[in-house]
Each structure stands twice: as C-alpha cells, then as structure tokens.
PDB file of C-alpha atoms in Angstrom:
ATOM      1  CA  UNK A   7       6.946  25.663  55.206  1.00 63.00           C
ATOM      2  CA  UNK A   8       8.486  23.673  52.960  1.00 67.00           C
ATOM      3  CA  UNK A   9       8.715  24.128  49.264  1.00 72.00           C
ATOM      4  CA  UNK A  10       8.528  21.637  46.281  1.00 70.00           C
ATOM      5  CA  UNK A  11       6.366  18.565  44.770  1.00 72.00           C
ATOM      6  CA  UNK A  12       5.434  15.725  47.052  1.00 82.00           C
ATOM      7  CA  UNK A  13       5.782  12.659  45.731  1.00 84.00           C
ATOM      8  CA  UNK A  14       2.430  11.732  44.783  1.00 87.00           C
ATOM      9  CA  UNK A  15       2.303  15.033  42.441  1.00 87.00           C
ATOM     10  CA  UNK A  16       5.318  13.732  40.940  1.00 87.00           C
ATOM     11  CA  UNK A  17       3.814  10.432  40.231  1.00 92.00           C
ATOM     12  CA  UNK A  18       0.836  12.212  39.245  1.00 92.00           C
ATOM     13  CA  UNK A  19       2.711  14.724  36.748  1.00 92.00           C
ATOM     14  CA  UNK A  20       4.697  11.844  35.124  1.00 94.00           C
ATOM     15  CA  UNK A  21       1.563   9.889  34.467  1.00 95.00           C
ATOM     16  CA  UNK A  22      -0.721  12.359  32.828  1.00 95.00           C
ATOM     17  CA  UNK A  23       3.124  12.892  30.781  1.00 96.00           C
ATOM     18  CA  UNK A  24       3.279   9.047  29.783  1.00 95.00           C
ATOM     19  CA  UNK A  25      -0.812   8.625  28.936  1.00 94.00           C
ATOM     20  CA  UNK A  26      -0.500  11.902  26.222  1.00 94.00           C
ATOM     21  CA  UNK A  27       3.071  10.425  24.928  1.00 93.00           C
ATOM     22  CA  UNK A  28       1.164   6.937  24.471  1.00 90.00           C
ATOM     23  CA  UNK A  29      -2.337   8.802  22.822  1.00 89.00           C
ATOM     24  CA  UNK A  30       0.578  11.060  20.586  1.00 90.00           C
ATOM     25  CA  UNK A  31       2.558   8.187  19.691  1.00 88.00           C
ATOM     26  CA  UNK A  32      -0.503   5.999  18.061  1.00 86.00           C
ATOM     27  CA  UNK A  33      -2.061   8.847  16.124  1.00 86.00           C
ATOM     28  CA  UNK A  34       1.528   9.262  14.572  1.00 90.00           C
ATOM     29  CA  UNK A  35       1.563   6.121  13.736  1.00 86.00           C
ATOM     30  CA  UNK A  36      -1.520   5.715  12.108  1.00 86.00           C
ATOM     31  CA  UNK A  37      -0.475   8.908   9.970  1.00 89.00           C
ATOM     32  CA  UNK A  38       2.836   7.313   8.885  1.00 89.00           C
ATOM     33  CA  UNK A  39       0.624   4.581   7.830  1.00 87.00           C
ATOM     34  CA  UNK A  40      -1.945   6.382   6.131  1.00 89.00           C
ATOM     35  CA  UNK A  41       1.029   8.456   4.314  1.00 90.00           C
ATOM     36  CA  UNK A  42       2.263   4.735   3.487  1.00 88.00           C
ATOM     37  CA  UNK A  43      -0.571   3.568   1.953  1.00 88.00           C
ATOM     38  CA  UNK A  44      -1.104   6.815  -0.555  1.00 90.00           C
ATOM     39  CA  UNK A  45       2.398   5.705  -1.584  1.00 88.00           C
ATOM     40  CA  UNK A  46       1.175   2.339  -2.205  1.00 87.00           C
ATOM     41  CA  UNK A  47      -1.606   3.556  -3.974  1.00 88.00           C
ATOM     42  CA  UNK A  48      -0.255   6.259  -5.959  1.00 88.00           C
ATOM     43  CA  UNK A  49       2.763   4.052  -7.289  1.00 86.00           C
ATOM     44  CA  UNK A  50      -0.132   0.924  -8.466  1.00 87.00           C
ATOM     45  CA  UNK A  51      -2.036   3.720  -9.944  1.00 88.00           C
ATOM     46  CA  UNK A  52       1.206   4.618 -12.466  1.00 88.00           C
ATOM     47  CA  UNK A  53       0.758   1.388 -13.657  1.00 87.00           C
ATOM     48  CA  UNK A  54      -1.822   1.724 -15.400  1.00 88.00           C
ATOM     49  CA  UNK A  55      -1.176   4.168 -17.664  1.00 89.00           C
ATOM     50  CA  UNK A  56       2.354   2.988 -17.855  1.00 87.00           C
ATOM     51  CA  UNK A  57       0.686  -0.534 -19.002  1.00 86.00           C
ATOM     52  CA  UNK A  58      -1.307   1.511 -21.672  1.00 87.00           C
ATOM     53  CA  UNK A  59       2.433   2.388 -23.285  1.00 87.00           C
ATOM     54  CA  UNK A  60       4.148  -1.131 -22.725  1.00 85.00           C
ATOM     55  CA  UNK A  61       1.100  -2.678 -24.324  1.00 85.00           C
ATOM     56  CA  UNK A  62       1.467  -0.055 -27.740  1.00 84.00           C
ATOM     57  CA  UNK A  63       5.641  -0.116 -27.244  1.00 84.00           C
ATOM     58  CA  UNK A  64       5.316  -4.028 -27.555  1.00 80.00           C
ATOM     59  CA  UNK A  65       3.215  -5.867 -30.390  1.00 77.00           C
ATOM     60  CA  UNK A  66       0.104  -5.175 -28.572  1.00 71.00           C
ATOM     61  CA  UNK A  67       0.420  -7.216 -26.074  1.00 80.00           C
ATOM     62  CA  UNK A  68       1.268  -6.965 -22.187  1.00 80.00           C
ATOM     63  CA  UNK A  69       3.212  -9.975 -21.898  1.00 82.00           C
ATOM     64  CA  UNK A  70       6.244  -9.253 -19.716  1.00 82.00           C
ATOM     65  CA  UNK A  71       5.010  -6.006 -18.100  1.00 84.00           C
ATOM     66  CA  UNK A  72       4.979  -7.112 -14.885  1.00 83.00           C
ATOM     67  CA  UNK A  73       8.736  -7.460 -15.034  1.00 85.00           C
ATOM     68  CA  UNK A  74       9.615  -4.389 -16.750  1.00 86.00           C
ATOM     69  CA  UNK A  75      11.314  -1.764 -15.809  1.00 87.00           C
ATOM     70  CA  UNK A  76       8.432   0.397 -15.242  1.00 83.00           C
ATOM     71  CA  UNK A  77       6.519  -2.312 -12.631  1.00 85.00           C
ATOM     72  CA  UNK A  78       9.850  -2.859 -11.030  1.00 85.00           C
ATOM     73  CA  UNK A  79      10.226   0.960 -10.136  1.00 86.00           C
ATOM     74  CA  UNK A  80       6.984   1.456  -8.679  1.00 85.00           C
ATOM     75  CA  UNK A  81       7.366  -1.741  -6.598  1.00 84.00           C
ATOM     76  CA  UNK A  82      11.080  -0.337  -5.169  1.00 84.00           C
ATOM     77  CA  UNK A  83       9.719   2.839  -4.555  1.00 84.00           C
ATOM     78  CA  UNK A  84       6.744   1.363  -2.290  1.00 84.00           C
ATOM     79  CA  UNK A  85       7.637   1.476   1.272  1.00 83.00           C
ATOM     80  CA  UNK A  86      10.034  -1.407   2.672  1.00 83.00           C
ATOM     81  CA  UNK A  87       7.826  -3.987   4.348  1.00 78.00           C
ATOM     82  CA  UNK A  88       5.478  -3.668   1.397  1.00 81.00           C
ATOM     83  CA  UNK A  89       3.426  -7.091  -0.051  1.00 83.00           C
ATOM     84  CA  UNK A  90       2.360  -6.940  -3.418  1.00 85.00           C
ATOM     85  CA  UNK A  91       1.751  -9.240  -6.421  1.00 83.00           C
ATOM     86  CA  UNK A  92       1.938  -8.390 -10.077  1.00 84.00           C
ATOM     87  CA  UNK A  93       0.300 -11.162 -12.505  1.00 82.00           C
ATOM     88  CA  UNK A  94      -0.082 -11.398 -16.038  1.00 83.00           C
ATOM     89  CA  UNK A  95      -2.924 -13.513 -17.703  1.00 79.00           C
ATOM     90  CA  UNK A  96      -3.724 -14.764 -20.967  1.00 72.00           C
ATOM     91  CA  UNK A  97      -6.546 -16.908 -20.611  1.00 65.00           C
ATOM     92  CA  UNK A  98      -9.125 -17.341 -22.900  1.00 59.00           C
ATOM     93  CA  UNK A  99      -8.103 -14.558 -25.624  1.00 62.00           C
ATOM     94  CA  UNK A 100      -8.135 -11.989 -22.684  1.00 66.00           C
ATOM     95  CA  UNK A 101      -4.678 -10.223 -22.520  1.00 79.00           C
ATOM     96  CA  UNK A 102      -4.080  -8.391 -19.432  1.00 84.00           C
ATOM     97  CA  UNK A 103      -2.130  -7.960 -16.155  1.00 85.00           C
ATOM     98  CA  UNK A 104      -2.865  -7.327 -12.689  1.00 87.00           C
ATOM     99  CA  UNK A 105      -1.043  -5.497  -9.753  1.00 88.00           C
ATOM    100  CA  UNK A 106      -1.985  -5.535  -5.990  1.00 88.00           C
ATOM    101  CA  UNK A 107      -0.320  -4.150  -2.481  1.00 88.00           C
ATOM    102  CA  UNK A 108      -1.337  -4.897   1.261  1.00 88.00           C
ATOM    103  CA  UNK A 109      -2.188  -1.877   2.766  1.00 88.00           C
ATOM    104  CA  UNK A 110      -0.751  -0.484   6.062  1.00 86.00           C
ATOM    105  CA  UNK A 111      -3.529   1.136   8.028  1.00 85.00           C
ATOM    106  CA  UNK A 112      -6.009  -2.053   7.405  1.00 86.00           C
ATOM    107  CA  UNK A 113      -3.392  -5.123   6.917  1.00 85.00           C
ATOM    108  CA  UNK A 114      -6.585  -7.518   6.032  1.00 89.00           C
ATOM    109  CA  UNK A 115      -6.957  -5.251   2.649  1.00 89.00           C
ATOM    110  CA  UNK A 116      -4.752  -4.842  -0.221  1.00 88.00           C
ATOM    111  CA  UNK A 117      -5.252  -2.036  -3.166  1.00 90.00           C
ATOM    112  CA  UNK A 118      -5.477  -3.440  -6.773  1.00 90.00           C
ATOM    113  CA  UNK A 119      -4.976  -1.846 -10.072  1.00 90.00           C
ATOM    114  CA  UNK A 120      -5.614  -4.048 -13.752  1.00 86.00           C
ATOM    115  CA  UNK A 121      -5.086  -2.992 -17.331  1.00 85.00           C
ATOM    116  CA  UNK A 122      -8.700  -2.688 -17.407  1.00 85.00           C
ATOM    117  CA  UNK A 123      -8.220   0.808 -15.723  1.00 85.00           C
ATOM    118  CA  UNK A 124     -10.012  -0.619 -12.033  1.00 86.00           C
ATOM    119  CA  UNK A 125      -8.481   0.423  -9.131  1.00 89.00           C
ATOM    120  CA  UNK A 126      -9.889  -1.149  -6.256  1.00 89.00           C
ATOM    121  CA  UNK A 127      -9.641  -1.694  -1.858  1.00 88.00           C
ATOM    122  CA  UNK A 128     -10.140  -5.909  -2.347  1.00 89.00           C
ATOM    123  CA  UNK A 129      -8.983  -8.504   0.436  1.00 88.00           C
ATOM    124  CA  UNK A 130      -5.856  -8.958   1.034  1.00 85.00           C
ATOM    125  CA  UNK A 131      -6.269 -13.012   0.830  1.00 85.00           C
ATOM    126  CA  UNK A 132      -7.389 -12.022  -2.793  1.00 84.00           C
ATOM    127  CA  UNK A 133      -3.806 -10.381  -3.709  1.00 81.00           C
ATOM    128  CA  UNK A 134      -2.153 -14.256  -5.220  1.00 80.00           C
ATOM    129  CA  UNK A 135      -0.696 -14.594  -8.222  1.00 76.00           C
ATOM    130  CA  UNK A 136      -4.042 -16.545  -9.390  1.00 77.00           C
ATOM    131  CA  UNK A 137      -5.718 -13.263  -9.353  1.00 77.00           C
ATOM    132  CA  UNK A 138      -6.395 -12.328 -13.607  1.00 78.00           C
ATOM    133  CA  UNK A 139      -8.588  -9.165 -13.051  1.00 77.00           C
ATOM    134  CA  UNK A 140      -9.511  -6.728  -9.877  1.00 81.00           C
ATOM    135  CA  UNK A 141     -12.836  -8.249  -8.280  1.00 80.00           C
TER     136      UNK A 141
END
C-alpha cells in the first residue's frame, strides 16, 4: 500500500484553496472600499459646519472657502485616488459653495455636501465645477 495524495487530490485541494482565496480577496476589497467611502463622506460632511464658521470668520460671505485651509485638509485627508470638486457660486444674490467626491464602492456616484446643509449620493457626471447647489 502506498501512502500519500494522488495527484488529482492535489489538484483538487489546491483548487478549492485558490476559489476561497479569490471569494476572500473580493469581499476584502469591497470592505476597503466601503471603509473608503465613509472617509470620503465623513471628511465632506466637516465641511459643512466648518463653512458655517468661514462664512461668520469672513464678512459673511463664503467666498474663498473652497481654498481654505479647512477644505484643503479634508480633501488631503481623503484617500489617494480620490475625485472631488469644490465650487463656489455667487449667482443671482445666492452666496454659497459646493463640495463633491466619487465614491469607491459605486464609481458612477459621487457624495455631495453644500452650505445649504444637503448631503447627498448624486451622479458622479454631476460632480463639475458648474455644479452651484446639491441636486
């Protein structure tokens, strides 16, 4: 009698071994990118009331908030790879600003925050630097 694995259980063994590593690997990957995009959301929602101080720091008015200090920070400390748009817009006596970020687990959709207080899951095609309020 001879004792150890034919080559077929091998084959077997190291197949079943490669199908869990590939079922493992894409659930981990959709968790990094879930964890991703509550960074992206959590750093647009600071924003707002961070806009809220700018806005009473600065003659009432928002102009220049989306390069301040305070927008810069919570767009370094998004993850790298990140796409997101701050605008400001002063159309028709309406003073405001509005941020937005491509998400990671759904590429097609973007979060938005404005100094209206909305935060919002819009299209990503939506998140330009046209955009004055979230849809």
């Amino acid at each position: 009698m001879n004792k150890g694995f034919i080559l077929i259980e091998l084959i077997v063994v190291i197949a079943i071994i490669a199908i869990l590593y590939g079922i493992i690997l894409f659930s981990v990957t959709l968790y990094i990118n879930r964890g991703k995009d509550a960074n992206v959301s959590g750093n647009l929602a600071v924003l707002i009331p961070a806009g809220e101080v700018y806005y009473n720091a600065y003659p009432n008015k928002y102009q220049g908030f989306c390069s301040s200090t305070v927008a810069n920070n919570a767009f370094l400390q998004m993850p790298p790879g990140t796409i997101h748009n701050c605008a400001e817009n002063y159309a028709n006596d309406y003073q405001g600003w509005v941020a937005c970020a491509r998400e990671f687990t759904t590429p097609s959709n973007a979060y938005c925050v404005d100094s209206r207080g909305m935060k919002k899951e819009i299209l990503n095609s939506l998140c330009t630097s046209s955009l004055t309020q979230c849809p």
